[in-house]
PDB file of C-alpha atoms in Angstrom:
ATOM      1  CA  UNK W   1      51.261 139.149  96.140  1.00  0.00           C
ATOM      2  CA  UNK W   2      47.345 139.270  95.699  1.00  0.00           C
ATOM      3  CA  UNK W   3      44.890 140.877  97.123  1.00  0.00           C
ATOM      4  CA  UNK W   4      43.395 139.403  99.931  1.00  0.00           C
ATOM      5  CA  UNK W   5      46.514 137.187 100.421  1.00  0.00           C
ATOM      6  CA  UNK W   6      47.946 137.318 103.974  1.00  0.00           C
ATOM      7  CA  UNK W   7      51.148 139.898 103.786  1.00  0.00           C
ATOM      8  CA  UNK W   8      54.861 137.736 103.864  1.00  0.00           C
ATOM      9  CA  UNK W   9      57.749 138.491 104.212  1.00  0.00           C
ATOM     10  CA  UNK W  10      60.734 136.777 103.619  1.00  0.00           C
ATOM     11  CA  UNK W  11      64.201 136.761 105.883  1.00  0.00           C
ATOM     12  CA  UNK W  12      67.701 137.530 103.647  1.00  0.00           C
ATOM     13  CA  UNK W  13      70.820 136.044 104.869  1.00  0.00           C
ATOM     14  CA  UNK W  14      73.275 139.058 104.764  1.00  0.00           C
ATOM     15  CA  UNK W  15      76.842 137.900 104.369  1.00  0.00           C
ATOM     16  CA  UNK W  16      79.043 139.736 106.396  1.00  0.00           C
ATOM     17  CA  UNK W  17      82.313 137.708 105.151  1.00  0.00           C
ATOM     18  CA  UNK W  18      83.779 134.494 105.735  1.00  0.00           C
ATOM     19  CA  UNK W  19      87.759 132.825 106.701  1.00  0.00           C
ATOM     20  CA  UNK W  20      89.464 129.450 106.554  1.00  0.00           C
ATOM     21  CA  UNK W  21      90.952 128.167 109.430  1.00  0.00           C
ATOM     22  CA  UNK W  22      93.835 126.486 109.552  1.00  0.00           C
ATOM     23  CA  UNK W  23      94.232 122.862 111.649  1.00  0.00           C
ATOM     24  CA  UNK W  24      97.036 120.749 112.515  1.00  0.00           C
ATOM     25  CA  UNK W  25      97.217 118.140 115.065  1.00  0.00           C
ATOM     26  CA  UNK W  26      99.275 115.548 116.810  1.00  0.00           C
ATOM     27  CA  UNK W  27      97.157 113.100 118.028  1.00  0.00           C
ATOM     28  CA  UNK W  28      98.787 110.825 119.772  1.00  0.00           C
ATOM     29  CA  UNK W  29     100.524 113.896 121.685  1.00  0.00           C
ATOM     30  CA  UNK W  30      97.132 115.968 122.225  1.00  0.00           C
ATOM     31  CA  UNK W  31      98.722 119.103 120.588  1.00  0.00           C
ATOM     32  CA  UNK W  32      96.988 121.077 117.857  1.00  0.00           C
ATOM     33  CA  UNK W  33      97.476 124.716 116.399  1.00  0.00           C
ATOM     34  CA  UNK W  34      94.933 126.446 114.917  1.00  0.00           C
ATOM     35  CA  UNK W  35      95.120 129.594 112.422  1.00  0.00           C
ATOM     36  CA  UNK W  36      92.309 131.593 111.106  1.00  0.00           C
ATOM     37  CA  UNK W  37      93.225 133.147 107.335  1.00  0.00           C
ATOM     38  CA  UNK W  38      91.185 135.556 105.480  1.00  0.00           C
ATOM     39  CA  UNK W  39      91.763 132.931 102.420  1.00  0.00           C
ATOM     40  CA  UNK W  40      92.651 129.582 101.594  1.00  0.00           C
ATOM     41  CA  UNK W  41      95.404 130.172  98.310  1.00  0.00           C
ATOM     42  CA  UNK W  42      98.122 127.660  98.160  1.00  0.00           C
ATOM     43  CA  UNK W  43     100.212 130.931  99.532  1.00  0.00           C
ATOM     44  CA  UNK W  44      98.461 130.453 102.605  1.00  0.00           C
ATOM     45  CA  UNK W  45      98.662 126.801 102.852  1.00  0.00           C
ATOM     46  CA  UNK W  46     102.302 127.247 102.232  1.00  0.00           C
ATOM     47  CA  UNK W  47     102.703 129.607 104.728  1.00  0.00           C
ATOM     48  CA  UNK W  48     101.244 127.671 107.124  1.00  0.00           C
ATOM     49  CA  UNK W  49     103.397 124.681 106.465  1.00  0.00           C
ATOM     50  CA  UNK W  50     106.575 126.873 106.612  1.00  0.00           C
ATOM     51  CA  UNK W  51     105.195 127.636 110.220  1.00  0.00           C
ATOM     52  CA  UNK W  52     104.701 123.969 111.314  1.00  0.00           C
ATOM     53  CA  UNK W  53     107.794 122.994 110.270  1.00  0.00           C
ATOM     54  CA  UNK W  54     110.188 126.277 110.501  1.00  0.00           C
ATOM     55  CA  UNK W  55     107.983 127.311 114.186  1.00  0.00           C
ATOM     56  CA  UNK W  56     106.408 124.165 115.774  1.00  0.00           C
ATOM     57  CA  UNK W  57     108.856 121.634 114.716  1.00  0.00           C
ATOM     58  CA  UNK W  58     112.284 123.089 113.833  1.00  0.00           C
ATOM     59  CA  UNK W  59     114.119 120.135 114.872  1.00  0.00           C
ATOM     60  CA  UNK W  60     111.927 117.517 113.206  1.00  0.00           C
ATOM     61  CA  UNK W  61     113.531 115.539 110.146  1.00  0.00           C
ATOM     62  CA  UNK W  62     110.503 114.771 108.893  1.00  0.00           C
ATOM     63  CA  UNK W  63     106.869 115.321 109.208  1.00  0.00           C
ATOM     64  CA  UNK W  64     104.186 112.803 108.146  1.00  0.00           C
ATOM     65  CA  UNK W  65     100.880 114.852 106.685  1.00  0.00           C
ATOM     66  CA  UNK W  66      97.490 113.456 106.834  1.00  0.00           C
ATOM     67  CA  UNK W  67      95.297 115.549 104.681  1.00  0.00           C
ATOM     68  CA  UNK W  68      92.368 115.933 102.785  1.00  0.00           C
ATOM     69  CA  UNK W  69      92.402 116.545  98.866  1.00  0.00           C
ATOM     70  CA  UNK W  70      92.520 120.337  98.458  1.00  0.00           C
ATOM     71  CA  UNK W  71      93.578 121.762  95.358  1.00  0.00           C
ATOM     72  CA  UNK W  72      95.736 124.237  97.439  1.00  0.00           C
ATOM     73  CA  UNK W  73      97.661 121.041  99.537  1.00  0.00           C
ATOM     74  CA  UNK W  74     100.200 120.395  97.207  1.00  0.00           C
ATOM     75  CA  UNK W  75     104.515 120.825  97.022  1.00  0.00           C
ATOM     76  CA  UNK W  76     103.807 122.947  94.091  1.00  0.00           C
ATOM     77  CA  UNK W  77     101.909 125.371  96.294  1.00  0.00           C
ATOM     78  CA  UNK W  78     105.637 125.702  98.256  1.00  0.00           C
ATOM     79  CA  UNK W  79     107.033 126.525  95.194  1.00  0.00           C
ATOM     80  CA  UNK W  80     104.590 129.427  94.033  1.00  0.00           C
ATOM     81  CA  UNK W  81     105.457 131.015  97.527  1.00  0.00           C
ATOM     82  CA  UNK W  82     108.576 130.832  98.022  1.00  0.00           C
ATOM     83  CA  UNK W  83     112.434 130.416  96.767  1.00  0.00           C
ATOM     84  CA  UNK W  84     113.232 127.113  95.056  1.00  0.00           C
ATOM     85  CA  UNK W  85     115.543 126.590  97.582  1.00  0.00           C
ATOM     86  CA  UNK W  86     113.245 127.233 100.829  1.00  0.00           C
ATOM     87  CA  UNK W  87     110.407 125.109  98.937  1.00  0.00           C
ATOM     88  CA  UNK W  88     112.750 121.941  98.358  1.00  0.00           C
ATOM     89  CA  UNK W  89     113.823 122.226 101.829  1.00  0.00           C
ATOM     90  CA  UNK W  90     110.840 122.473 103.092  1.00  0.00           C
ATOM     91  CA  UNK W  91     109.337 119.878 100.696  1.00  0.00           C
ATOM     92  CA  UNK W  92     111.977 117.238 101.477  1.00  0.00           C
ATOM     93  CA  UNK W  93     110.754 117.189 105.686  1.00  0.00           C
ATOM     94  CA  UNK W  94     107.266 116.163 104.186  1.00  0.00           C
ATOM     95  CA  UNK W  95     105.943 112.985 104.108  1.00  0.00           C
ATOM     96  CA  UNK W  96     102.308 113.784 102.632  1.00  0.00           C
ATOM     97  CA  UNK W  97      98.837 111.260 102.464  1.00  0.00           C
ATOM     98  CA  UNK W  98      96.033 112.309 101.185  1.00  0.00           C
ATOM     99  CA  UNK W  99      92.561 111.184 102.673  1.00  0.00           C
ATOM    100  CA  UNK W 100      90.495 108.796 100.026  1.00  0.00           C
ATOM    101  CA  UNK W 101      87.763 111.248  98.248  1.00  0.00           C
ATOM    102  CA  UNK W 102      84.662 111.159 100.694  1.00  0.00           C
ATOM    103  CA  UNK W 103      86.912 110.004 103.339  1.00  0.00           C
ATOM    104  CA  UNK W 104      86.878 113.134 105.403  1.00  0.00           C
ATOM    105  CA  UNK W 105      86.107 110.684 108.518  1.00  0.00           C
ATOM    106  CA  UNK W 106      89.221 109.127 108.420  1.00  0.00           C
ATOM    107  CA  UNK W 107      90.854 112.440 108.636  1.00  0.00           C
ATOM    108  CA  UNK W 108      91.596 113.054 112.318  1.00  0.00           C
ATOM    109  CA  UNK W 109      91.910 117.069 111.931  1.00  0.00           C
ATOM    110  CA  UNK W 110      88.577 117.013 110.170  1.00  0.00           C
ATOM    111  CA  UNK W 111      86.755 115.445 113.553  1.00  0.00           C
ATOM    112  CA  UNK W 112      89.215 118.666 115.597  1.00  0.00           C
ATOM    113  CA  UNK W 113      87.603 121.181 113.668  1.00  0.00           C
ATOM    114  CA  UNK W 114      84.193 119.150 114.219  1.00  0.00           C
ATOM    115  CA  UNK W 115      84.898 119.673 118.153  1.00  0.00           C
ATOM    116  CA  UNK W 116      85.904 123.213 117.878  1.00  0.00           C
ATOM    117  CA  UNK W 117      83.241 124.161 115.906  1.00  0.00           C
ATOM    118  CA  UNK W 118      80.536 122.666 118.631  1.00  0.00           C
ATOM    119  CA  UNK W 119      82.498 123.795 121.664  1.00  0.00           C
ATOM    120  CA  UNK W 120      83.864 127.274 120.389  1.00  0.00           C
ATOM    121  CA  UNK W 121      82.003 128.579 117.104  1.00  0.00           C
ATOM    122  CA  UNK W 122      78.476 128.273 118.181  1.00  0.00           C
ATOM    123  CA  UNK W 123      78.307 131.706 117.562  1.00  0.00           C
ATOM    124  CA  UNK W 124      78.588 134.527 115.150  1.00  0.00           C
ATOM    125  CA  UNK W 125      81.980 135.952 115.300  1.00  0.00           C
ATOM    126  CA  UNK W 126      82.374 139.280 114.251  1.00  0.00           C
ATOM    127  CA  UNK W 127      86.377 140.184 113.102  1.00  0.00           C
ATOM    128  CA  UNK W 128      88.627 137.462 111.515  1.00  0.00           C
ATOM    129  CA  UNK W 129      90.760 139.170 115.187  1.00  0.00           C
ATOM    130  CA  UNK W 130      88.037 137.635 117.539  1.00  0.00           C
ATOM    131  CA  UNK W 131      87.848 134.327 115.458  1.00  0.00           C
ATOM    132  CA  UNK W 132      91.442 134.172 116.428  1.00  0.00           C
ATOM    133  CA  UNK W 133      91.139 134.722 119.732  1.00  0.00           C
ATOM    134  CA  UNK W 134      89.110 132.419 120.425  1.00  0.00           C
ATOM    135  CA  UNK W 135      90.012 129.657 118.569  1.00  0.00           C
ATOM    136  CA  UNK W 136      93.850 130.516 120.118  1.00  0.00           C
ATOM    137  CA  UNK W 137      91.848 130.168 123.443  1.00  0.00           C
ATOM    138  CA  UNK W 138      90.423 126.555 122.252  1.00  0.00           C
ATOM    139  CA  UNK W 139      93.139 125.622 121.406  1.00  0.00           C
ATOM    140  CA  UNK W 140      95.387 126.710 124.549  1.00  0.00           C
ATOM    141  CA  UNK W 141      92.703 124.730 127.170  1.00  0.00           C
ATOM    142  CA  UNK W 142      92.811 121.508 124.686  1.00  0.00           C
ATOM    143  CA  UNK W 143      96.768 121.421 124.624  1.00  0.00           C
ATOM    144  CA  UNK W 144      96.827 121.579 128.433  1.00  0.00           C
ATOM    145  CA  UNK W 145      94.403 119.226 128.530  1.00  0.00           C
ATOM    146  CA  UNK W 146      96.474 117.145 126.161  1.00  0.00           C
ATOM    147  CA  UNK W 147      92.775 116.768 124.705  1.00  0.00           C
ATOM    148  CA  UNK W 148      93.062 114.560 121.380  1.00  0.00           C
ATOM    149  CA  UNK W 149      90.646 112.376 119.049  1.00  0.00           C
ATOM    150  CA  UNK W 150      89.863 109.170 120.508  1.00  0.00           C
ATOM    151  CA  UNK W 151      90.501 107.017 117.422  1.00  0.00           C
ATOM    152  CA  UNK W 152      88.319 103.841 117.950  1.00  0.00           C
ATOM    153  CA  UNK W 153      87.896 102.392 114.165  1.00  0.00           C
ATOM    154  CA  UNK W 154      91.022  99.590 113.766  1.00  0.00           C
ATOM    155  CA  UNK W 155      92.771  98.760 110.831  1.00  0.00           C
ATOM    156  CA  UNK W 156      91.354  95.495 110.219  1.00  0.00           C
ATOM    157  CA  UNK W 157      87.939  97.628 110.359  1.00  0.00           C
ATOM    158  CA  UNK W 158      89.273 100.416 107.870  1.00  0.00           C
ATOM    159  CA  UNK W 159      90.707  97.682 105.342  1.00  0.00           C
ATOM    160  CA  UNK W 160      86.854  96.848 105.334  1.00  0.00           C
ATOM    161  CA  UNK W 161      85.108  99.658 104.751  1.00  0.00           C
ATOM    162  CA  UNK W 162      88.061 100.891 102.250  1.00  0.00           C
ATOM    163  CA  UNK W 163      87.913  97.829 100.344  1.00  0.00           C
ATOM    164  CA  UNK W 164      86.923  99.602  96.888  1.00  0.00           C
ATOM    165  CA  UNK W 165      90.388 101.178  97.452  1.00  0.00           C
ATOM    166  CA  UNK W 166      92.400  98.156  97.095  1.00  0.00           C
ATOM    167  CA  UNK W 167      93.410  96.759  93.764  1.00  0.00           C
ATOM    168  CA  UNK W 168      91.633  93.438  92.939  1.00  0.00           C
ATOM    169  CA  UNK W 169      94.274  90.855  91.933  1.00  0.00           C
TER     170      UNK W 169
END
C-alpha cells in the first residue's frame, strides 16, 4: 500500500473441509454406487471393496477392477484392515487393472464422477451427510435410468494412442 494508491482488497478462500468419494460402476449394466468418506486411507478403500463384494455382489466369483493408480488401491491395503483370512478371501474374487499413468480417460468411473460432478456438485455442499444424500440421490435416478458411459473409442483406436505402452520387439 502507498499513498495515493487506490485501496484493494484481496478475497481468501476459507476451507471449510473436504471428502473423497467413492465410485464403482458397471457399465455395461448402467449400475453405479457411490460413497462419500471423510478420507481416502487404504482402510477406506478396503472397506469399500469389502462392501462391493460382501454387499453388492455376494454371489459373484470374481470381480474384474478397472482402476486408476492410487497408492491406497492395492491387496495390501485388505490386509492392513482386516484378518488374513477375510483379506485373502476377499483378495482371491479380484481381478485388478490398473489405468496407464495419465490415462485417467480410459477409466470409465473417472468420466461417472465427471457427470456427477456437472449434474449434482455444482454447488457447495455443506456436511459430508448432505454430500451423501445427494450423491445417493444421483445415483438412485442414474440406476433407474440404467444411465451408463457411452464408450465410443475402439480397441483398434486405443492400441493407437497406447502405443508407447507396448513393448517394441
Amino acid at each position: 500500500m502507498k499513498p495515493g494508491q487506490v485501496r484493494r482488497e484481496d478475497y481468501e478462500y476459507v476451507r471449510k473441509g473436504s471428502c473423497s468419494v467413492f465410485l464403482f460402476t458397471e457399465p455395461l449394466v448402467g449400475w453405479g454406487h457411490v460413497q462419500a468418506s471423510e478420507r481416502r486411507t487404504k482402510v477406506d478403500w478396503a472397506m469399500q471393496i469389502k462392501e462391493l463384494l460382501e454387499v453388492h455382489y455376494p454371489y459373484a466369483k470374481q470381480i474384474r477392477l478397472v482402476m486408476d493408480n492410487l497408492n491406497t488401491h492395492t491387496i495390501s491395503s485388505l490386509y492392513e484392515a482386516f484378518a488374513p483370512e477375510l483379506a485373502l478371501s476377499l483378495a482371491q474374487r479380484l481381478e485388478i487393472h490398473y489405468t496407464p499413468k495419465h490415462g485417467s480417460w480410459l477409466n470409465i468411473a473417472e468420466i461417472e464422477l465427471s457427470a456427477m460432478t456437472i449434474q449434482c456438485l455444482d454447488r457447495r455442499i455443506g456436511s459430508i451427510d448432505q454430500l451423501q444424500s445427494e450423491i445417493t440421490a444421483w445415483e438412485v435416478d442414474r440406476n433407474q435410468a440404467l444411465k451408463s458411459v457411452e464408450w465410443h473409442f475402439s480397441t483398434q483406436q486405443a492400441r493407437g494412442k497406447l502405443i508407447h505402452l507396448y513393448p517394441e520387439i
